[in-house]
Short mmCIF file of C-alpha atoms in Angstrom, two decimals:
data_model
loop_
_atom_site.label_atom_id
_atom_site.label_comp_id
_atom_site.label_asym_id
_atom_site.label_seq_id
_atom_site.Cartn_x
_atom_site.Cartn_y
_atom_site.Cartn_z
CA GLY A 1 4.28 39.80 -12.39
CA ALA A 2 3.47 36.37 -12.57
CA MET A 3 3.95 35.94 -8.79
CA ALA A 4 1.70 39.06 -8.14
CA ILE A 5 -1.12 37.42 -10.34
CA CYS A 6 -1.16 34.43 -8.26
CA ILE A 7 -1.12 36.22 -5.08
CA TYR A 8 -3.94 38.60 -6.17
CA THR A 9 -5.84 35.57 -7.27
CA PHE A 10 -5.28 33.72 -3.61
CA LEU A 11 -6.47 37.35 -2.35
CA ILE A 12 -9.86 37.49 -4.15
CA GLY A 13 -10.82 33.66 -3.55
CA GLY A 14 -9.83 34.27 0.03
CA ILE A 15 -12.33 37.34 0.34
CA ILE A 16 -15.03 35.37 -1.40
CA GLN A 17 -14.99 32.24 0.70
CA THR A 18 -14.79 34.71 3.76
CA THR A 19 -17.86 36.77 2.92
CA ALA A 20 -19.79 33.87 1.41
CA LYS A 21 -23.38 34.19 2.11
CA ASN A 22 -24.20 30.39 1.01
CA MET A 23 -22.29 27.28 -0.04
CA ILE A 24 -22.23 28.62 -4.02
CA PHE A 25 -20.03 31.24 -3.09
CA ILE A 26 -17.72 28.83 -0.97
CA THR A 27 -17.92 26.69 -4.12
CA VAL A 28 -16.64 29.54 -6.47
CA ALA A 29 -14.07 30.39 -4.12
CA ARG A 30 -12.60 27.07 -3.71
CA PHE A 31 -12.21 26.85 -7.36
CA ILE A 32 -10.68 30.19 -7.64
CA ILE A 33 -8.04 29.06 -4.90
CA GLY A 34 -7.59 25.90 -6.44
CA PHE A 35 -6.66 27.43 -9.66
CA ALA A 36 -4.27 29.95 -7.84
CA SER A 37 -2.92 26.74 -6.00
CA GLY A 38 -2.07 24.96 -9.37
CA PHE A 39 -0.66 27.99 -10.76
CA SER A 40 1.88 28.64 -7.80
CA SER A 41 2.82 24.75 -7.89
CA VAL A 42 4.38 25.56 -11.40
CA LEU A 43 5.65 29.02 -10.84
CA VAL A 44 7.35 28.62 -7.61
CA PRO A 45 9.77 26.04 -8.51
CA ILE A 46 10.63 27.30 -11.78
CA TYR A 47 11.25 31.11 -9.90
CA LEU A 48 13.45 29.15 -7.34
CA GLY A 49 15.14 27.22 -10.28
CA GLU A 50 16.07 30.54 -11.69
CA LEU A 51 17.41 32.24 -8.96
CA ALA A 52 19.35 29.49 -6.88
CA PRO A 53 22.97 28.34 -7.57
CA PRO A 54 23.22 25.01 -8.61
CA THR A 55 24.82 23.85 -4.98
CA LEU A 56 21.47 24.84 -3.72
CA ARG A 57 19.11 23.40 -6.10
CA GLY A 58 18.18 20.63 -3.82
CA THR A 59 17.60 22.43 -0.46
CA LEU A 60 15.82 25.08 -2.11
CA GLY A 61 13.60 22.47 -3.83
CA THR A 62 13.09 20.39 -0.92
CA LEU A 63 12.51 23.73 0.84
CA THR A 64 9.13 24.34 -1.01
CA GLN A 65 7.89 21.14 -0.06
CA PHE A 66 8.65 21.86 3.75
CA CYS A 67 6.78 25.28 3.35
CA LEU A 68 3.91 23.33 1.92
CA VAL A 69 3.56 20.77 4.57
CA THR A 70 4.33 23.34 7.19
CA GLY A 71 1.35 25.08 5.77
CA ILE A 72 -0.65 22.24 5.91
CA TYR A 73 -0.12 21.28 9.50
CA VAL A 74 -0.76 25.10 10.70
CA SER A 75 -4.12 24.78 9.23
CA ASP A 76 -4.89 21.52 10.85
CA LEU A 77 -3.74 23.36 14.15
CA LEU A 78 -5.93 26.42 13.33
CA ALA A 79 -8.85 24.04 12.84
CA PHE A 80 -9.00 23.24 16.58
CA PRO A 81 -10.37 26.70 17.85
CA PHE A 82 -11.96 27.74 14.67
CA ALA A 83 -13.69 24.96 12.79
CA THR A 84 -16.86 25.31 14.40
CA GLU A 85 -20.24 27.07 13.53
CA LYS A 86 -19.47 30.39 14.68
CA GLY A 87 -15.68 30.39 13.66
CA TRP A 88 -15.50 29.20 10.26
CA ARG A 89 -15.30 32.50 8.59
CA ILE A 90 -12.08 33.13 10.87
CA LEU A 91 -10.58 29.87 9.58
CA PHE A 92 -11.24 30.78 5.88
CA SER A 93 -10.20 34.33 6.22
CA VAL A 94 -6.46 32.91 6.79
CA THR A 95 -6.04 32.55 2.92
CA ALA A 96 -6.84 36.40 2.40
CA VAL A 97 -4.40 37.40 5.29
CA ALA A 98 -1.48 35.21 4.24
CA SER A 99 -2.22 37.15 0.91
CA VAL A 100 -2.21 40.58 2.47
CA ILE A 101 1.16 39.51 4.05
CA GLN A 102 2.43 38.24 0.68
CA ILE A 103 1.42 41.51 -1.01
CA LEU A 104 3.35 43.40 1.85
CA CYS A 105 6.34 41.47 1.24
CA PHE A 106 6.57 42.39 -2.61
CA PRO A 107 9.30 45.09 -2.20
CA PHE A 108 11.44 42.40 -0.92
CA LEU A 109 10.75 39.97 -4.16
CA ILE A 110 13.56 40.12 -6.95
CA GLU A 111 12.98 39.38 -10.69
CA SER A 112 14.54 36.53 -12.14
CA PRO A 113 17.87 37.54 -13.82
CA ARG A 114 17.53 34.89 -16.32
CA TRP A 115 14.12 36.24 -17.73
CA LEU A 116 15.58 40.14 -17.65
CA LEU A 117 18.48 38.80 -19.59
CA GLY A 118 16.37 36.93 -21.86
CA ARG A 119 14.69 40.42 -22.56
CA ASP A 120 17.69 42.38 -22.67
CA ARG A 121 21.19 40.72 -22.62
CA ALA A 122 22.89 44.27 -21.34
CA SER A 123 20.14 44.40 -18.37
CA ARG A 124 21.92 46.26 -15.65
CA ARG A 125 19.39 45.58 -13.13
CA ALA A 126 20.02 41.75 -14.03
CA ARG A 127 23.55 42.08 -13.12
CA HIS A 128 22.79 44.00 -9.98
CA ILE A 129 20.44 41.00 -8.97
CA ILE A 130 23.38 38.34 -9.94
CA LYS A 131 25.80 40.85 -7.89
CA LYS A 132 23.31 40.85 -4.81
CA LEU A 133 22.28 37.09 -5.13
CA ARG A 134 25.71 35.75 -5.51
CA GLY A 135 27.71 37.79 -3.27
CA LEU A 136 30.19 38.73 -5.73
CA ARG A 137 32.35 41.86 -5.87
CA TYR A 138 34.34 42.39 -8.92
CA ASP A 139 32.65 43.29 -12.43
CA HIS A 140 34.40 40.35 -14.11
CA GLU A 141 32.80 37.70 -11.81
CA ILE A 142 29.22 39.12 -12.55
CA GLU A 143 30.13 38.83 -16.44
CA ILE A 144 31.06 35.21 -15.98
CA GLU A 145 27.91 34.34 -14.30
CA VAL A 146 25.80 36.39 -16.88
CA ASN A 147 27.75 34.66 -19.68
CA HIS A 148 26.50 31.25 -17.85
CA PHE A 149 22.74 32.71 -17.96
CA VAL A 150 23.17 33.78 -21.67
CA SER A 151 24.81 30.55 -22.60
CA ALA A 152 21.61 28.72 -21.21
CA ALA A 153 19.53 31.38 -23.10
CA HIS A 154 21.15 30.93 -26.22
CA LYS A 155 19.84 27.31 -26.20
CA GLN A 156 16.10 28.07 -25.61
CA ALA A 157 14.94 27.52 -28.94
CA CYS A 158 12.92 24.50 -29.91
CA ASP A 159 13.47 25.63 -33.52
CA ASN A 160 15.13 28.65 -35.23
CA ASN A 161 12.39 31.10 -34.18
CA GLU A 162 13.34 30.43 -30.54
CA GLU A 163 11.33 33.80 -29.21
CA ASN A 164 7.97 32.55 -30.85
CA THR A 165 8.27 29.17 -29.62
CA SER A 166 4.94 28.15 -27.99
CA SER A 167 4.20 25.86 -25.36
CA LYS A 168 2.86 23.27 -27.80
CA VAL A 169 5.70 23.50 -30.30
CA ALA A 170 8.07 22.93 -27.30
CA PHE A 171 5.81 19.82 -26.03
CA LEU A 172 5.97 18.37 -29.42
CA ALA A 173 9.76 19.06 -29.92
CA MET A 174 10.05 17.19 -26.54
CA LEU A 175 8.27 14.28 -27.56
CA MET A 176 10.08 14.10 -30.86
CA ASP A 177 13.86 14.34 -29.31
CA LYS A 178 14.85 10.72 -28.19
CA GLN A 179 16.65 12.26 -25.46
CA ILE A 180 14.46 14.78 -24.14
CA ARG A 181 11.51 12.33 -24.55
CA LYS A 182 12.98 9.78 -21.75
CA LEU A 183 13.58 12.70 -19.66
CA LEU A 184 9.66 13.52 -20.17
CA VAL A 185 8.68 10.09 -19.25
CA CYS A 186 10.78 9.83 -16.17
CA SER A 187 9.50 13.41 -14.99
CA LEU A 188 5.73 12.31 -15.73
CA VAL A 189 6.15 8.56 -14.15
CA LEU A 190 7.55 10.32 -11.11
CA GLN A 191 4.45 12.71 -10.88
CA MET A 192 2.15 9.85 -11.14
CA ALA A 193 3.69 7.81 -8.86
CA GLN A 194 3.51 10.38 -5.97
CA GLN A 195 -0.27 10.46 -6.43
CA LEU A 196 -0.95 7.13 -7.37
CA CYS A 197 1.27 5.56 -4.35
CA GLY A 198 -1.80 6.49 -2.13
CA ILE A 199 -0.09 9.42 0.12
CA ASN A 200 -3.42 11.63 -0.23
CA ALA A 201 -5.66 8.60 0.27
CA VAL A 202 -3.97 8.78 3.75
CA PHE A 203 -4.18 12.64 3.98
CA TYR A 204 -8.14 12.69 2.80
CA TYR A 205 -9.22 9.33 4.83
CA SER A 206 -6.91 9.37 7.55
CA THR A 207 -9.78 9.25 10.28
CA MET A 208 -10.43 5.57 9.35
CA PHE A 209 -7.06 4.52 10.74
CA PHE A 210 -7.88 6.25 13.71
CA GLU A 211 -11.40 4.72 14.56
CA GLY A 212 -11.13 3.34 18.00
CA LEU A 213 -7.83 4.29 18.91
CA ILE A 214 -8.11 8.23 18.75
CA ASP A 215 -11.38 10.08 19.68
CA SER A 216 -11.14 13.27 17.76
CA PRO A 217 -10.50 12.61 14.02
CA LEU A 218 -8.81 16.21 13.84
CA LEU A 219 -6.42 15.22 16.29
CA GLY A 220 -5.32 12.17 14.14
CA THR A 221 -5.27 14.29 10.84
CA THR A 222 -2.92 16.59 13.08
CA LEU A 223 -1.00 13.93 14.05
CA VAL A 224 -0.34 13.09 10.41
CA GLY A 225 0.38 16.37 9.48
CA GLY A 226 3.21 16.97 12.26
CA VAL A 227 4.86 13.45 11.16
CA ASN A 228 4.89 15.42 7.47
CA VAL A 229 6.54 18.14 8.66
CA VAL A 230 9.11 16.32 10.64
CA ALA A 231 10.23 13.89 7.71
CA THR A 232 10.35 16.46 5.13
CA TYR A 233 12.60 18.53 7.35
CA ILE A 234 14.80 15.17 7.31
CA ALA A 235 14.82 15.05 3.60
CA LEU A 236 15.69 18.80 3.65
CA LEU A 237 19.05 17.63 5.54
CA LEU A 238 19.61 14.68 3.34
CA MET A 239 18.82 16.30 -0.01
CA GLU A 240 22.53 17.67 -0.74
CA ASN A 241 24.37 14.69 0.53
CA THR A 242 22.36 11.95 -0.95
CA ASN A 243 21.61 11.07 -4.94
CA ARG A 244 18.09 11.65 -5.93
CA ARG A 245 17.76 7.95 -7.16
CA THR A 246 18.86 6.65 -3.68
CA LEU A 247 16.53 8.76 -1.64
CA ILE A 248 13.56 7.88 -4.18
CA LEU A 249 14.65 4.05 -3.78
CA TRP A 250 14.56 4.26 0.09
CA SER A 251 11.15 6.13 -0.36
CA ALA A 252 9.16 3.73 -2.38
CA GLY A 253 10.70 0.83 -0.81
CA GLY A 254 9.75 2.31 2.64
CA MET A 255 6.31 2.87 1.50
CA PHE A 256 5.85 -0.49 -0.33
CA VAL A 257 6.68 -2.20 3.14
CA SER A 258 4.39 0.06 5.16
CA SER A 259 1.41 -0.49 2.61
CA VAL A 260 2.02 -4.14 2.91
CA MET A 261 1.90 -4.31 6.49
CA LEU A 262 -1.23 -2.00 6.74
CA VAL A 263 -3.03 -4.37 4.65
CA VAL A 264 -1.70 -7.07 7.23
CA CYS A 265 -3.23 -4.84 10.08
CA LEU A 266 -6.47 -4.05 8.48
CA LEU A 267 -6.78 -7.93 8.24
CA GLY A 268 -6.66 -8.15 12.02
CA TYR A 269 -3.18 -9.69 12.65
CA PHE A 270 -1.86 -6.52 14.44
CA SER A 271 -3.40 -4.24 16.38
CA LYS A 272 -4.87 -0.90 15.70
CA MET A 273 -1.48 0.82 17.18
CA ALA A 274 0.44 -1.13 14.75
CA SER A 275 -1.65 0.43 11.82
CA LEU A 276 -0.98 3.82 13.14
CA PHE A 277 2.71 3.19 13.14
CA PHE A 278 2.60 2.00 9.71
CA VAL A 279 0.65 5.11 8.93
CA ILE A 280 3.14 7.43 10.10
CA SER A 281 5.97 5.55 8.62
CA PHE A 282 4.29 5.22 5.40
CA VAL A 283 4.11 9.55 5.42
CA SER A 284 7.78 9.92 6.58
CA PHE A 285 8.78 7.67 3.82
CA PHE A 286 6.89 9.62 1.34
CA GLU A 287 8.34 13.01 2.22
CA ILE A 288 11.95 11.91 2.11
CA GLY A 289 11.89 10.98 -1.56
CA LEU A 290 8.70 10.82 -3.46
CA GLY A 291 7.24 14.08 -1.84
CA PRO A 292 10.05 16.65 -2.87
CA ILE A 293 11.93 14.89 -5.81
CA PRO A 294 9.54 14.80 -8.68
CA TRP A 295 9.06 18.62 -8.41
CA LEU A 296 12.75 19.30 -8.03
CA ILE A 297 14.03 16.64 -10.49
CA VAL A 298 12.08 18.71 -13.51
CA ALA A 299 14.47 21.72 -13.21
CA GLU A 300 17.45 19.34 -12.92
CA MET A 301 16.51 17.26 -15.85
CA PHE A 302 15.32 20.16 -18.58
CA GLU A 303 17.21 22.75 -20.06
CA ALA A 304 15.99 25.97 -19.89
CA LYS A 305 13.97 25.90 -23.01
CA TYR A 306 11.91 23.09 -21.66
CA VAL A 307 11.59 23.75 -17.95
CA ALA A 308 8.21 25.56 -18.28
CA THR A 309 6.59 23.31 -20.75
CA ALA A 310 7.72 20.20 -18.70
CA MET A 311 6.69 21.53 -15.38
CA SER A 312 3.35 22.68 -16.56
CA ALA A 313 2.82 19.00 -18.09
CA SER A 314 4.01 17.43 -14.77
CA CYS A 315 1.69 20.02 -12.49
CA GLN A 316 -1.36 19.03 -14.78
CA LEU A 317 -0.62 15.09 -14.48
CA ASN A 318 0.14 15.59 -10.57
CA TRP A 319 -3.56 17.17 -9.86
CA VAL A 320 -5.33 14.68 -12.55
CA CYS A 321 -4.14 11.92 -10.48
CA ASN A 322 -4.58 13.42 -6.75
CA PHE A 323 -8.39 14.10 -8.28
CA ILE A 324 -8.72 10.53 -9.38
CA VAL A 325 -7.01 8.80 -5.94
CA GLY A 326 -9.32 11.13 -3.92
CA LEU A 327 -12.39 10.18 -5.97
CA ILE A 328 -12.21 6.57 -6.07
CA PHE A 329 -10.26 5.70 -2.96
CA PRO A 330 -13.73 5.52 -1.10
CA TYR A 331 -14.95 2.93 -3.78
CA MET A 332 -11.84 0.94 -3.38
CA GLN A 333 -12.32 0.63 0.22
CA SER A 334 -16.00 -0.42 -0.07
CA SER A 335 -15.02 -2.82 -2.69
CA LEU A 336 -11.44 -4.26 -1.55
CA GLY A 337 -12.09 -3.56 2.43
CA ALA A 338 -8.48 -4.52 4.04
CA PHE A 339 -6.95 -4.88 0.82
CA SER A 340 -7.76 -1.46 -0.32
CA PHE A 341 -3.85 -0.34 0.05
CA LEU A 342 -2.85 -3.40 -2.17
CA PRO A 343 -3.02 -1.42 -5.30
CA PHE A 344 -0.83 1.39 -4.08
CA ALA A 345 1.89 -1.40 -3.19
CA VAL A 346 1.58 -2.50 -6.73
CA VAL A 347 2.26 1.23 -8.01
CA LEU A 348 5.33 1.43 -5.54
CA LEU A 349 6.91 -1.89 -6.60
CA PHE A 350 6.57 -0.68 -10.23
CA THR A 351 8.31 2.69 -9.00
CA ILE A 352 11.06 1.07 -7.56
CA ILE A 353 11.61 -1.13 -10.60
CA PHE A 354 11.32 2.13 -13.09
CA VAL A 355 13.49 3.74 -10.99
CA ILE A 356 16.28 1.17 -11.28
CA VAL A 357 16.20 0.75 -14.77
CA TRP A 358 15.22 4.06 -16.33
CA LEU A 359 15.66 7.18 -14.02
CA PRO A 360 18.96 8.84 -14.57
CA GLU A 361 21.07 10.55 -11.49
CA THR A 362 20.41 14.40 -11.85
CA LYS A 363 22.11 15.42 -8.35
CA GLY A 364 25.42 17.30 -9.56
CA THR A 365 24.94 17.26 -13.13
CA THR A 366 23.60 19.50 -15.59
CA PRO A 367 20.96 19.09 -18.25
CA GLU A 368 23.50 18.98 -20.83
CA GLU A 369 25.32 16.38 -19.30
CA LEU A 370 22.36 14.36 -18.92
CA ARG A 371 21.45 14.52 -22.50
CA ASP A 372 25.20 13.35 -23.28
CA ASP A 373 24.92 10.16 -20.85
CA ILE A 374 21.57 9.59 -22.68
CA VAL A 375 23.35 10.09 -26.13
CA ARG A 376 26.04 7.51 -25.26
CA SER A 377 23.72 4.98 -23.82
CA LEU A 378 21.71 5.09 -26.90
CA SER A 379 24.43 5.06 -29.33
CA HIS A 380 25.89 2.09 -27.41
CA LEU A 381 22.85 0.05 -28.22
CA MET A 382 22.69 1.34 -31.60
CA LEU A 383 26.36 -0.12 -32.25
CA LEU A 384 25.43 -3.39 -30.56
CA SER A 385 22.43 -4.10 -32.57
CA ASP A 386 22.61 -6.17 -35.31
CA ASP A 387 19.03 -6.02 -37.26
CA GLY A 388 20.78 -5.09 -40.41
CA SER A 389 18.37 -1.92 -40.84
CA ASN A 390 19.45 0.86 -43.02
CA GLU A 391 18.19 3.44 -40.33
CA ASN A 392 19.76 6.98 -40.55
CA HIS A 393 21.94 7.61 -37.46
CA SER A 394 22.40 11.14 -38.12
CA SER A 395 19.80 12.06 -36.03
CA SER A 396 19.85 14.02 -32.84
CA VAL A 397 21.27 11.04 -31.22
CA GLY A 398 24.62 10.98 -32.74
CA ASN A 399 26.22 9.33 -35.54
CA PRO A 400 28.22 6.20 -34.42
CA ILE A 401 31.18 6.80 -36.66
CA ASP A 402 31.24 10.58 -35.28
CA ILE A 403 31.06 9.30 -31.53
CA GLU A 404 33.90 6.94 -32.13
CA TRP A 405 35.88 9.74 -33.97
CA ARG A 406 35.53 11.82 -30.72
CA ARG A 407 36.70 8.95 -28.63
CA ALA A 408 39.83 8.85 -30.54
CA MET A 409 40.34 12.34 -30.61
CA ASP A 410 40.07 12.38 -26.40
CA ASP A 411 42.36 9.56 -26.27
CA LEU A 412 44.74 11.28 -28.49
CA LYS A 413 44.59 14.46 -26.54
CA GLN A 414 45.19 12.55 -23.32
CA GLN A 415 48.23 11.06 -24.85
CA GLU A 416 49.50 14.35 -25.63
CA GLU A 417 48.70 15.92 -22.38
CA GLU A 418 50.64 12.78 -20.60
CA ASP A 419 53.63 13.73 -23.17
CA MET A 420 53.55 17.19 -22.20
CA LYS A 421 53.66 16.20 -18.36
CA ARG A 422 56.79 13.97 -19.02
CA GLY A 423 58.38 16.76 -21.37
CA THR A 424 58.34 14.65 -24.37
CA TYR A 425 55.99 16.33 -26.56
CA ASN A 426 56.95 17.20 -30.04
CA TYR A 427 55.99 20.82 -30.49
CA GLY A 428 57.16 20.90 -33.93
CA PHE A 429 60.68 21.37 -33.48
CA GLN A 430 63.47 19.20 -31.89
CA PRO A 431 63.73 19.37 -28.23
CA ILE A 432 66.87 20.83 -26.64
CA ASN A 433 69.03 18.09 -24.80
CA SER A 434 72.30 16.86 -23.61
CA ASN A 435 73.53 15.51 -26.97
CA LEU A 436 73.48 18.87 -29.04
CA VAL A 437 76.58 21.21 -29.07
CA GLU A 438 76.00 24.01 -26.64
CA ALA A 439 75.98 27.41 -28.71
CA PRO A 440 78.66 29.70 -27.29
CA GLU A 441 77.42 32.59 -25.08
CA LEU A 442 76.64 35.84 -26.49
CA ASP A 443 76.90 39.11 -24.91
CA TRP A 444 73.93 41.44 -24.58
CA GLN A 445 74.77 43.35 -27.70
CA THR A 446 75.05 40.55 -29.85
CA ARG A 447 71.54 39.58 -28.78
CA ILE A 448 70.29 42.75 -29.61
CA THR A 449 71.89 43.22 -32.82
CA GLY A 450 71.56 39.73 -34.07
CA GLY A 451 75.47 39.84 -34.72
CA ALA A 452 75.32 42.51 -36.76
CA GLY A 453 78.56 44.80 -36.36
CA THR A 454 77.95 48.06 -34.08
#
């Protein structure tokens, strides 16, 4: 349903801009398409996250970014023949044509099994979809997978009335929970870093780097778009084999060096060809980390009850920062001149520090495991603190005494398992050993009657 609304919104905007009689109609159409773009940027990652098994979350998350940059690149290529006074309507009609193709693909779309089970835990349709998605053959395998979805859905309440929880209440609950608040801050900081690092300054104003080097500005923009596609494909190959934090650190570090070198090139110490190289390097490093991971990591960080709210907040902040960069970069360029990329280098430096100090690793973990790690780290800090305060530690962070008790029980359990393996565990009776006198062997009648006469 939500996917259909999004696609029809694209179709309406595409039709209006294709048949526009003046600039007012084009402006209205762009607002409609912009709304649909924001809608889809929230909806698609959530939809794929609910369909994908945990082993494919990273790949499918990066695949979304790959499709996005591929679409941008195709638009650049289509601009060569159609970005003319006579062909602009054909170029604008691509939006409507793509929407019609998506509408024709509706029969192949499947509903989210998590959403179906949230409405009806006995849903046969959800079980059929899970069987089809996971390639399962037996009913008990399907029920195991259903139980995973149902168990996650059981935790989807921010309060006791989980079905009536609004986004506002969910967001407030995220801010009130110390563990979730840390994850929310990490998610929002990454979204800010993705835009404030200056990537869209390169995309929006890439022609400034190609002046005197490439005659056609459109050719330079298309070159950047092609590099974007190749770099995202490389990220697609790396995503399931490399930690998220590692990729972001490499990404931010490479972009930091590239932005510093761009400043040096703009100061005239190197040729314009060198500045082109560092622009390509800047874009390439962006796509292996800061491009896809801030979107992917939201679905990996948060439990199901928070995903939609966290994704919505992340998307809003991302577009706000995008708007700010696009608006102020021309003024930065006129004021700072060759140093216009220096603020972006500062943002990237802070991003590197933040990732090293704060960002948890999400690859191969569940949201519950992340919360447990944060509980342990926060509880460790509380145990080490000697401020003498009488703060109540029985909140959601965890009581230090309870944590120590659980650790003791875990040690005891581990010791018992080792005793079982060695055969020395006391099950409540004395184990048989060679020092005991062997009882005489009884015949089968005596075993059955317990020694009673026949």
